mmCIF file of C-alpha atoms and ligand atoms in Angstrom:
data_model
loop_
_atom_site.group_PDB
_atom_site.id
_atom_site.type_symbol
_atom_site.label_atom_id
_atom_site.label_comp_id
_atom_site.label_asym_id
_atom_site.label_seq_id
_atom_site.Cartn_x
_atom_site.Cartn_y
_atom_site.Cartn_z
ATOM 1 C CA MET A 1 138.048 107.902 165.474
ATOM 2 C CA GLY A 2 135.514 105.674 163.622
ATOM 3 C CA SER A 3 136.015 104.631 160.010
ATOM 4 C CA GLY A 4 132.670 106.289 159.108
ATOM 5 C CA TYR A 5 133.998 109.645 160.389
ATOM 6 C CA LEU A 6 137.223 109.222 158.379
ATOM 7 C CA ALA A 7 135.258 108.368 155.237
ATOM 8 C CA GLU A 8 132.980 111.413 155.673
ATOM 9 C CA ARG A 9 135.974 113.705 156.232
ATOM 10 C CA SER A 10 137.822 112.268 153.224
ATOM 11 C CA TRP A 11 134.723 112.638 151.054
ATOM 12 C CA ALA A 12 134.327 116.272 152.189
ATOM 13 C CA ALA A 13 137.939 116.882 151.108
ATOM 14 C CA VAL A 14 137.311 115.310 147.678
ATOM 15 C CA LEU A 15 134.189 117.436 147.216
ATOM 16 C CA ALA A 16 136.132 120.586 148.177
ATOM 17 C CA ILE A 17 138.726 119.801 145.480
ATOM 18 C CA ALA A 18 136.007 119.066 142.906
ATOM 19 C CA GLN A 19 134.275 122.351 143.662
ATOM 20 C CA GLY A 20 137.508 124.393 143.800
ATOM 21 C CA ARG A 21 137.047 125.286 147.486
ATOM 22 C CA TYR A 22 140.741 125.532 148.371
ATOM 23 C CA PRO A 23 143.328 128.331 148.473
ATOM 24 C CA GLU A 24 144.799 129.143 145.063
ATOM 25 C CA THR A 25 148.467 129.748 145.969
ATOM 26 C CA ARG A 26 150.198 126.401 145.756
ATOM 27 C CA ASP A 27 153.784 126.927 144.613
ATOM 28 C CA ALA A 28 155.283 124.678 147.275
ATOM 29 C CA MET A 29 154.195 121.678 149.303
ATOM 30 C CA ALA A 30 151.169 122.617 151.404
ATOM 31 C CA ARG A 31 148.924 120.701 153.799
ATOM 32 C CA TYR A 32 145.211 121.189 154.158
ATOM 33 C CA GLY A 33 142.468 120.485 156.667
ATOM 34 C CA LEU A 34 138.742 121.249 156.506
ATOM 35 C CA ASP A 35 136.973 124.287 157.951
ATOM 36 C CA SER A 36 133.430 124.202 159.316
ATOM 37 C CA GLU A 37 132.055 124.993 155.831
ATOM 38 C CA GLY A 38 133.812 121.962 154.313
ATOM 39 C CA SER A 39 136.403 124.049 152.429
ATOM 40 C CA LEU A 40 140.081 123.121 152.461
ATOM 41 C CA VAL A 41 142.251 125.465 154.532
ATOM 42 C CA ALA A 42 146.017 125.477 154.851
ATOM 43 C CA VAL A 43 147.295 123.990 158.122
ATOM 44 C CA ALA A 44 150.779 123.561 159.604
ATOM 45 C CA ALA A 45 152.827 120.668 158.237
ATOM 46 C CA ASP A 46 152.587 118.801 161.570
ATOM 47 C CA SER A 47 148.911 119.586 162.211
ATOM 48 C CA PRO A 48 146.833 116.592 163.350
ATOM 49 C CA ASP A 49 143.975 118.043 161.262
ATOM 50 C CA ALA A 50 145.795 117.701 157.925
ATOM 51 C CA VAL A 51 143.832 115.503 155.494
ATOM 52 C CA LEU A 52 145.443 116.249 152.134
ATOM 53 C CA GLN A 53 148.641 117.690 150.809
ATOM 54 C CA TRP A 54 149.441 119.359 147.510
ATOM 55 C CA GLN A 55 152.865 119.245 145.878
ATOM 56 C CA PRO A 56 154.057 120.731 142.585
ATOM 57 C CA LEU A 57 154.200 117.950 139.922
ATOM 58 C CA ARG A 58 152.485 115.369 142.163
ATOM 59 C CA GLY A 59 149.268 117.296 142.828
ATOM 60 C CA TRP A 60 146.888 116.131 145.561
ATOM 61 C CA THR A 61 147.756 113.179 147.760
ATOM 62 C CA ALA A 62 146.417 112.028 151.109
ATOM 63 C CA CYS A 63 148.436 112.949 154.199
ATOM 64 C CA GLU A 64 149.966 109.877 155.715
ATOM 65 C CA ARG A 65 148.251 110.401 159.038
ATOM 66 C CA ALA A 66 144.869 110.755 157.275
ATOM 67 C CA GLY A 67 145.165 107.021 156.667
ATOM 68 C CA PRO A 68 144.299 104.527 153.944
ATOM 69 C CA VAL A 69 140.640 105.564 153.619
ATOM 70 C CA ALA A 70 141.618 109.064 152.460
ATOM 71 C CA ALA A 71 144.216 107.641 150.050
ATOM 72 C CA ALA A 72 141.675 105.212 148.574
ATOM 73 C CA MET A 73 139.068 107.978 148.182
ATOM 74 C CA LEU A 74 141.531 110.176 146.318
ATOM 75 C CA ASP A 75 142.586 107.376 143.985
ATOM 76 C CA LEU A 76 138.972 106.493 143.230
ATOM 77 C CA TYR A 77 137.520 109.984 142.831
ATOM 78 C CA LEU A 78 140.331 112.354 141.778
ATOM 79 C CA PRO A 79 140.442 111.133 138.141
ATOM 80 C CA VAL A 80 136.830 112.325 137.863
ATOM 81 C CA CYS A 81 137.557 115.683 139.536
ATOM 82 C CA ALA A 82 140.344 116.270 136.999
ATOM 83 C CA ALA A 83 138.004 116.554 133.979
ATOM 84 C CA THR A 84 138.427 119.722 131.909
ATOM 85 C CA GLU A 85 137.459 120.925 128.441
ATOM 86 C CA GLN A 86 140.881 119.777 127.184
ATOM 87 C CA SER A 87 140.718 116.497 129.065
ATOM 88 C CA PRO A 88 137.100 115.329 129.503
ATOM 89 C CA VAL A 89 136.311 112.129 131.412
ATOM 90 C CA VAL A 90 133.617 109.497 130.750
ATOM 91 C CA VAL A 91 133.000 106.802 133.388
ATOM 92 C CA GLY A 92 130.643 103.831 132.970
ATOM 93 C CA HIS A 93 129.233 102.008 136.009
ATOM 94 C CA LEU A 94 127.104 98.902 136.510
ATOM 95 C CA GLY A 95 126.101 97.126 139.712
ATOM 96 C CA GLN A 96 125.703 93.455 138.932
ATOM 97 C CA SER A 97 125.121 90.043 140.459
ATOM 98 C CA LEU A 98 127.816 87.377 140.719
ATOM 99 C CA ASP A 99 126.340 85.887 137.552
ATOM 100 C CA GLY A 100 126.471 89.163 135.606
ATOM 101 C CA PHE A 101 122.902 90.523 135.772
ATOM 102 C CA ILE A 102 121.912 94.095 136.652
ATOM 103 C CA ALA A 103 118.179 93.520 137.193
ATOM 104 C CA LEU A 104 115.536 90.815 137.250
ATOM 105 C CA LYS A 105 113.782 89.921 133.982
ATOM 106 C CA SER A 106 110.895 92.129 135.165
ATOM 107 C CA GLY A 107 113.265 95.112 135.270
ATOM 108 C CA ASP A 108 113.333 95.268 139.092
ATOM 109 C CA SER A 109 116.804 96.324 140.248
ATOM 110 C CA ASP A 110 116.039 97.801 143.716
ATOM 111 C CA TYR A 111 118.716 97.057 144.793
ATOM 112 C CA VAL A 112 121.234 94.647 143.314
ATOM 113 C CA THR A 113 124.111 96.285 145.185
ATOM 114 C CA GLY A 114 124.071 97.479 148.795
ATOM 115 C CA PRO A 115 123.897 100.926 150.435
ATOM 116 C CA ALA A 116 127.664 101.576 150.211
ATOM 117 C CA ASN A 117 127.605 101.201 146.413
ATOM 118 C CA ILE A 118 124.449 103.327 146.179
ATOM 119 C CA LEU A 119 126.314 106.026 148.149
ATOM 120 C CA HIS A 120 129.187 105.669 145.652
ATOM 121 C CA LEU A 121 126.690 106.293 142.801
ATOM 122 C CA HIS A 122 125.530 109.470 144.499
ATOM 123 C CA ARG A 123 129.140 110.569 145.003
ATOM 124 C CA MET A 124 129.895 109.989 141.332
ATOM 125 C CA ARG A 125 126.832 112.039 140.401
ATOM 126 C CA ALA A 126 127.978 114.817 142.737
ATOM 127 C CA LEU A 127 131.405 114.924 141.058
ATOM 128 C CA CYS A 128 130.190 114.693 137.452
ATOM 129 C CA ASP A 129 128.700 117.392 135.254
ATOM 130 C CA ALA A 130 126.266 114.928 133.635
ATOM 131 C CA VAL A 131 124.719 111.528 134.361
ATOM 132 C CA VAL A 132 123.577 109.445 131.374
ATOM 133 C CA VAL A 133 120.967 106.661 131.341
ATOM 134 C CA GLY A 134 119.167 104.718 128.620
ATOM 135 C CA ALA A 135 115.433 104.948 127.981
ATOM 136 C CA GLU A 136 114.814 101.520 129.487
ATOM 137 C CA THR A 137 116.253 102.578 132.853
ATOM 138 C CA VAL A 138 113.907 105.571 133.018
ATOM 139 C CA SER A 139 111.022 103.353 131.967
ATOM 140 C CA ALA A 140 111.801 100.619 134.544
ATOM 141 C CA ASP A 141 113.041 102.673 137.521
ATOM 142 C CA ASP A 142 111.759 106.232 137.151
ATOM 143 C CA PRO A 143 115.048 107.297 138.825
ATOM 144 C CA GLU A 144 115.749 110.735 140.330
ATOM 145 C CA LEU A 145 119.442 110.678 139.337
ATOM 146 C CA THR A 146 120.340 113.252 141.996
ATOM 147 C CA ALA A 147 123.282 113.402 144.415
ATOM 148 C CA ARG A 148 121.008 113.668 147.463
ATOM 149 C CA HIS A 149 122.932 111.160 149.624
ATOM 150 C CA ALA A 150 126.335 112.714 148.865
ATOM 151 C CA GLY A 151 125.722 116.376 149.663
ATOM 152 C CA GLY A 152 126.969 117.695 146.324
ATOM 153 C CA ARG A 153 125.244 119.457 143.475
ATOM 154 C CA ASN A 154 123.025 117.490 141.115
ATOM 155 C CA PRO A 155 124.373 116.686 137.630
ATOM 156 C CA THR A 156 122.549 117.458 134.411
ATOM 157 C CA ARG A 157 120.488 114.358 133.586
ATOM 158 C CA ILE A 158 120.877 112.958 130.078
ATOM 159 C CA VAL A 159 118.306 110.437 128.840
ATOM 160 C CA ILE A 160 119.035 108.496 125.642
ATOM 161 C CA ASP A 161 115.613 108.058 124.077
ATOM 162 C CA PRO A 162 116.187 107.616 120.314
ATOM 163 C CA THR A 163 112.548 107.723 119.254
ATOM 164 C CA ARG A 164 111.274 109.841 122.193
ATOM 165 C CA ARG A 165 109.073 107.014 123.399
ATOM 166 C CA LEU A 166 109.209 107.962 127.098
ATOM 167 C CA ALA A 167 106.134 109.523 128.696
ATOM 168 C CA PRO A 168 106.639 113.143 129.843
ATOM 169 C CA SER A 169 105.329 112.178 133.299
ATOM 170 C CA HIS A 170 108.613 110.553 134.426
ATOM 171 C CA GLY A 171 110.258 112.253 137.424
ATOM 172 C CA VAL A 172 113.361 113.388 135.525
ATOM 173 C CA PHE A 173 111.101 115.480 133.272
ATOM 174 C CA THR A 174 108.882 116.899 135.999
ATOM 175 C CA ASP A 175 110.695 117.175 139.360
ATOM 176 C CA ASN A 176 112.921 120.226 138.615
ATOM 177 C CA ALA A 177 115.650 118.719 140.834
ATOM 178 C CA ALA A 178 118.142 119.323 137.979
ATOM 179 C CA SER A 179 117.946 120.001 134.278
ATOM 180 C CA THR A 180 117.243 117.035 131.990
ATOM 181 C CA VAL A 181 118.306 116.716 128.360
ATOM 182 C CA VAL A 182 116.828 114.107 126.006
ATOM 183 C CA VAL A 183 119.174 112.790 123.329
ATOM 184 C CA CYS A 184 117.366 111.286 120.348
ATOM 185 C CA ASP A 185 117.849 110.461 116.706
ATOM 186 C CA GLU A 186 118.019 113.725 114.762
ATOM 187 C CA ALA A 187 114.877 112.729 112.864
ATOM 188 C CA TYR A 188 112.915 113.005 116.147
ATOM 189 C CA ALA A 189 114.501 116.209 117.490
ATOM 190 C CA ASP A 190 111.834 118.596 116.230
ATOM 191 C CA ARG A 191 108.975 116.146 116.441
ATOM 192 C CA ASP A 192 106.579 118.898 117.523
ATOM 193 C CA GLY A 193 107.678 121.250 114.770
ATOM 194 C CA ALA A 194 110.361 123.045 116.793
ATOM 195 C CA ALA A 195 113.474 121.676 118.497
ATOM 196 C CA ALA A 196 113.233 122.291 122.263
ATOM 197 C CA ALA A 197 116.331 123.530 124.147
ATOM 198 C CA ASN A 198 116.381 120.340 126.216
ATOM 199 C CA VAL A 199 116.307 117.974 123.213
ATOM 200 C CA VAL A 200 119.483 117.123 121.305
ATOM 201 C CA GLY A 201 119.303 115.236 118.004
ATOM 202 C CA VAL A 202 122.325 113.193 116.876
ATOM 203 C CA PRO A 203 122.826 111.009 113.793
ATOM 204 C CA SER A 204 122.372 107.222 113.874
ATOM 205 C CA ASP A 205 123.910 104.360 111.957
ATOM 206 C CA GLU A 206 123.155 100.639 111.940
ATOM 207 C CA SER A 207 124.622 100.252 115.437
ATOM 208 C CA GLY A 208 122.506 102.978 116.998
ATOM 209 C CA LEU A 209 122.964 106.618 117.943
ATOM 210 C CA ASP A 210 126.332 108.246 117.326
ATOM 211 C CA LEU A 211 127.509 108.427 120.948
ATOM 212 C CA GLY A 212 130.633 110.410 119.963
ATOM 213 C CA ALA A 213 128.291 113.115 118.631
ATOM 214 C CA LEU A 214 126.344 112.872 121.907
ATOM 215 C CA LEU A 215 129.528 113.540 123.923
ATOM 216 C CA ASP A 216 130.422 116.455 121.596
ATOM 217 C CA ALA A 217 126.968 117.930 122.234
ATOM 218 C CA LEU A 218 127.484 117.610 126.006
ATOM 219 C CA ARG A 219 130.904 119.268 125.804
ATOM 220 C CA ALA A 220 129.376 122.121 123.804
ATOM 221 C CA ARG A 221 127.208 122.611 126.922
ATOM 222 C CA SER A 222 130.338 122.627 129.159
ATOM 223 C CA LEU A 223 129.576 119.125 130.496
ATOM 224 C CA TYR A 224 133.080 117.602 130.677
ATOM 225 C CA SER A 225 132.739 114.824 133.273
ATOM 226 C CA VAL A 226 130.103 112.286 132.271
ATOM 227 C CA PHE A 227 128.842 109.375 134.369
ATOM 228 C CA VAL A 228 127.142 106.659 132.291
ATOM 229 C CA GLU A 229 125.056 104.955 134.966
ATOM 230 C CA GLY A 230 123.198 102.316 133.014
ATOM 231 C CA GLY A 231 121.631 100.186 132.067
ATOM 232 C CA GLY A 232 123.589 97.385 130.486
ATOM 233 C CA LYS A 233 122.789 98.258 126.877
ATOM 234 C CA THR A 234 123.840 101.871 127.315
ATOM 235 C CA VAL A 235 127.123 101.214 129.145
ATOM 236 C CA SER A 236 127.900 98.444 126.625
ATOM 237 C CA ALA A 237 127.331 100.828 123.697
ATOM 238 C CA PHE A 238 129.779 103.388 125.135
ATOM 239 C CA LEU A 239 132.330 100.648 125.881
ATOM 240 C CA GLU A 240 132.013 99.003 122.453
ATOM 241 C CA ARG A 241 132.675 102.355 120.748
ATOM 242 C CA GLY A 242 135.781 103.016 122.869
ATOM 243 C CA LEU A 243 134.229 106.090 124.495
ATOM 244 C CA LEU A 244 134.767 105.198 128.175
ATOM 245 C CA ASP A 245 137.847 106.379 130.063
ATOM 246 C CA ARG A 246 136.980 104.302 133.120
ATOM 247 C CA LEU A 247 134.731 101.309 133.670
ATOM 248 C CA GLN A 248 133.420 100.575 137.154
ATOM 249 C CA ILE A 249 131.696 97.253 137.819
ATOM 250 C CA ALA A 250 130.334 96.664 141.316
ATOM 251 C CA ILE A 251 129.837 92.972 142.044
ATOM 252 C CA ALA A 252 127.260 92.027 144.665
ATOM 253 C CA PRO A 253 127.120 88.574 146.311
ATOM 254 C CA ILE A 254 123.726 87.742 144.842
ATOM 255 C CA VAL A 255 122.840 85.177 142.166
ATOM 256 C CA ILE A 256 119.924 86.246 139.953
ATOM 257 C CA GLY A 257 119.891 83.205 137.681
ATOM 258 C CA ARG A 258 118.487 84.880 134.626
ATOM 259 C CA GLY A 259 117.810 88.587 134.368
ATOM 260 C CA ARG A 260 118.765 91.703 132.421
ATOM 261 C CA PRO A 261 122.420 91.432 131.436
ATOM 262 C CA GLY A 262 125.208 93.822 132.349
ATOM 263 C CA LEU A 263 127.830 94.167 129.617
ATOM 264 C CA THR A 264 127.036 92.594 126.245
ATOM 265 C CA LEU A 265 129.575 93.210 123.501
ATOM 266 C CA ALA A 266 130.073 91.744 120.035
ATOM 267 C CA PRO A 267 131.472 88.182 120.264
ATOM 268 C CA ARG A 268 135.270 87.902 120.138
ATOM 269 C CA GLU A 269 136.977 85.109 118.195
ATOM 270 C CA ARG A 270 139.804 84.451 120.629
ATOM 271 C CA ILE A 271 140.449 84.942 124.328
ATOM 272 C CA ASP A 272 143.368 87.169 123.373
ATOM 273 C CA ASP A 273 140.932 89.537 121.617
ATOM 274 C CA CYS A 274 138.981 90.085 124.839
ATOM 275 C CA LEU A 275 139.407 93.140 126.981
ATOM 276 C CA ARG A 276 141.601 92.093 129.905
ATOM 277 C CA LEU A 277 141.761 94.768 132.565
ATOM 278 C CA ALA A 278 143.792 95.514 135.663
ATOM 279 C CA PRO A 279 141.267 96.945 138.131
ATOM 280 C CA GLN A 280 141.762 98.610 141.454
ATOM 281 C CA TYR A 281 139.415 96.879 143.907
ATOM 282 C CA TYR A 282 137.396 98.796 146.505
ATOM 283 C CA ALA A 283 135.327 97.116 149.222
ATOM 284 C CA MET A 284 131.863 98.697 149.461
ATOM 285 C CA GLY A 285 129.965 96.995 152.259
ATOM 286 C CA GLY A 286 129.443 93.432 151.022
ATOM 287 C CA ASP A 287 130.156 94.415 147.397
ATOM 288 C CA VAL A 288 133.424 94.872 145.547
ATOM 289 C CA LEU A 289 133.919 97.669 143.022
ATOM 290 C CA CYS A 290 136.337 96.967 140.150
ATOM 291 C CA ASP A 291 137.556 100.367 138.951
ATOM 292 C CA CYS A 292 139.270 100.005 135.560
ATOM 293 C CA ASP A 293 141.313 102.732 133.886
ATOM 294 C CA LEU A 294 140.739 102.037 130.169
ATOM 295 C CA ARG A 295 143.272 104.617 128.956
ATOM 296 C CA SER A 296 146.462 103.423 130.651
ATOM 297 C CA VAL A 297 148.375 100.305 129.797
ATOM 298 C CA HIS A 298 148.645 98.137 132.900
ATOM 299 C CA ASP A 299 150.460 95.012 133.792
ATOM 300 C CA ALA A 300 147.446 92.694 133.691
ATOM 301 C CA ASP A 301 149.313 90.092 135.745
ATOM 302 C CA GLY A 302 149.638 92.399 138.741
ATOM 303 C CA VAL A 303 146.706 91.970 141.142
ATOM 304 C CA SER A 304 145.851 94.904 143.366
ATOM 305 C CA SER A 305 144.636 94.330 146.921
ATOM 306 C CA VAL A 306 141.135 95.344 148.039
ATOM 307 C CA ARG A 307 141.014 98.820 149.601
ATOM 308 C CA TYR A 308 138.366 100.199 151.943
ATOM 309 C CA ILE A 309 136.655 103.551 151.523
ATOM 310 C CA ASP A 310 134.250 103.069 154.404
HETATM 311 N N1 NAP B 1 122.277 97.565 138.456
HETATM 312 C C1 NAP B 1 122.593 98.645 137.767
HETATM 313 O O1 NAP B 1 123.732 99.150 137.798
HETATM 314 C C2 NAP B 1 121.547 99.286 136.911
HETATM 315 C C3 NAP B 1 121.748 100.599 136.462
HETATM 316 C C4 NAP B 1 120.794 101.164 135.636
HETATM 317 C C5 NAP B 1 119.669 100.423 135.280
HETATM 318 N N2 NAP B 1 119.504 99.182 135.765
HETATM 319 C C6 NAP B 1 118.386 98.331 135.323
HETATM 320 O O2 NAP B 1 118.703 97.969 134.003
HETATM 321 C C7 NAP B 1 117.504 97.814 133.249
HETATM 322 C C8 NAP B 1 117.624 98.654 132.003
HETATM 323 O O3 NAP B 1 118.836 98.332 131.332
HETATM 324 P P1 NAP B 1 118.829 97.935 129.808
HETATM 325 O O4 NAP B 1 120.186 97.464 129.451
HETATM 326 O O5 NAP B 1 117.679 97.034 129.551
HETATM 327 O O6 NAP B 1 118.478 99.313 129.073
HETATM 328 P P2 NAP B 1 119.122 100.784 129.152
HETATM 329 O O7 NAP B 1 120.571 100.727 128.855
HETATM 330 O O8 NAP B 1 118.661 101.475 130.376
HETATM 331 O O9 NAP B 1 118.333 101.480 127.946
HETATM 332 C C9 NAP B 1 118.527 100.961 126.661
HETATM 333 C C10 NAP B 1 117.783 101.806 125.681
HETATM 334 O O10 NAP B 1 118.335 103.130 125.630
HETATM 335 C C11 NAP B 1 118.413 103.564 124.280
HETATM 336 N N3 NAP B 1 119.826 103.573 123.897
HETATM 337 C C12 NAP B 1 120.904 103.492 124.706
HETATM 338 N N4 NAP B 1 122.047 103.581 123.991
HETATM 339 C C13 NAP B 1 121.676 103.725 122.694
HETATM 340 C C14 NAP B 1 122.404 103.888 121.471
HETATM 341 N N5 NAP B 1 123.739 103.922 121.423
HETATM 342 N N6 NAP B 1 121.705 103.979 120.330
HETATM 343 C C15 NAP B 1 120.352 103.947 120.344
HETATM 344 N N7 NAP B 1 119.619 103.812 121.478
HETATM 345 C C16 NAP B 1 120.277 103.708 122.632
HETATM 346 C C17 NAP B 1 117.609 102.533 123.490
HETATM 347 O O11 NAP B 1 116.259 102.943 123.580
HETATM 348 P P3 NAP B 1 115.073 102.284 122.741
HETATM 349 O O12 NAP B 1 114.716 101.028 123.490
HETATM 350 O O13 NAP B 1 113.983 103.303 122.769
HETATM 351 O O14 NAP B 1 115.591 102.001 121.369
HETATM 352 C C18 NAP B 1 117.896 101.271 124.277
HETATM 353 O O15 NAP B 1 117.031 100.196 124.049
HETATM 354 C C19 NAP B 1 116.359 98.246 134.150
HETATM 355 O O16 NAP B 1 115.757 97.084 134.646
HETATM 356 C C20 NAP B 1 117.043 99.003 135.279
HETATM 357 O O17 NAP B 1 116.341 98.812 136.478
HETATM 358 C C21 NAP B 1 120.420 98.583 136.566
#
């Protein structure tokens, strides 16, 4: 059995959990395989087809015989699947060079990271209710922001455009692949005399738009899992305000020299004031993804080994 097949099967199982395609009765340990539609179905405890198991208190875990790829997939993606109204999840992601840049000076970023990380982006979009980007990313990339490589549903696309400077001709506003919401300063919300349903105005202060108010507005629309996909200024703004639950940085073995920066935060006075994280590392082709849980206290001295999801 090839590792690609195992990864596809494990991803199908994750997607089935995210979309609630599994039997409801789970009052004891149960094992699940996949049917031809990609839904989870109960199988015998010793079935060779078992991919996942569910146990009271522990929840979903990978079956031992499903192997390390399935276990790594669950650890990486289940925290996103678990988002609810009571417990929403916000994940920031950047794909950067070894020297910390996410694009060339010109804005070209096709592609800093390789195909495995691009597939990961599509998987994150498929699992999340909303994907958020800054105006500069739409201006530079004209991205589709769909989950087309992952086989899931497309998220609602959220574009942060404080002064509504973006031209209406960009793909996210015209392609009908998913709905798109523009978040702007409240002074620009009814620029044309009437606030459109797909425009949300939020207050600003000296540091920019109130991103907490932005997240409240998304939750009011039942968007509970939010993927902040870039660029650097946008992910940095969410991180600086303490609004990210997870931070994912994919590091590609490329040196850009001088380009558009990834994270840029206010300067810290002392090393001890800096954010020191304890990531889980996932190999994605030639890149490494550092997946950081920002809500749990970790032992920063413990170094996790690199796990493979492909
Ligand atoms: N490698 C990757 O992972 C990745 C991912 C995405 C994009 N990119 C690349 O990154 C570049 C764009 O990144 P970037 O950092 O320059 O810009 P960006 O984050 O895409 O967009 C920044 C702009 O969004 C608006 N914005 C975001 N947060 C705001 C806040 N809290 N308050 C007010 N306005 C806010 C502002 O618009 P105004 O300018 O109108 O004030 C701001 O200048 C492009 O070259 C793109 O290709 C790379």
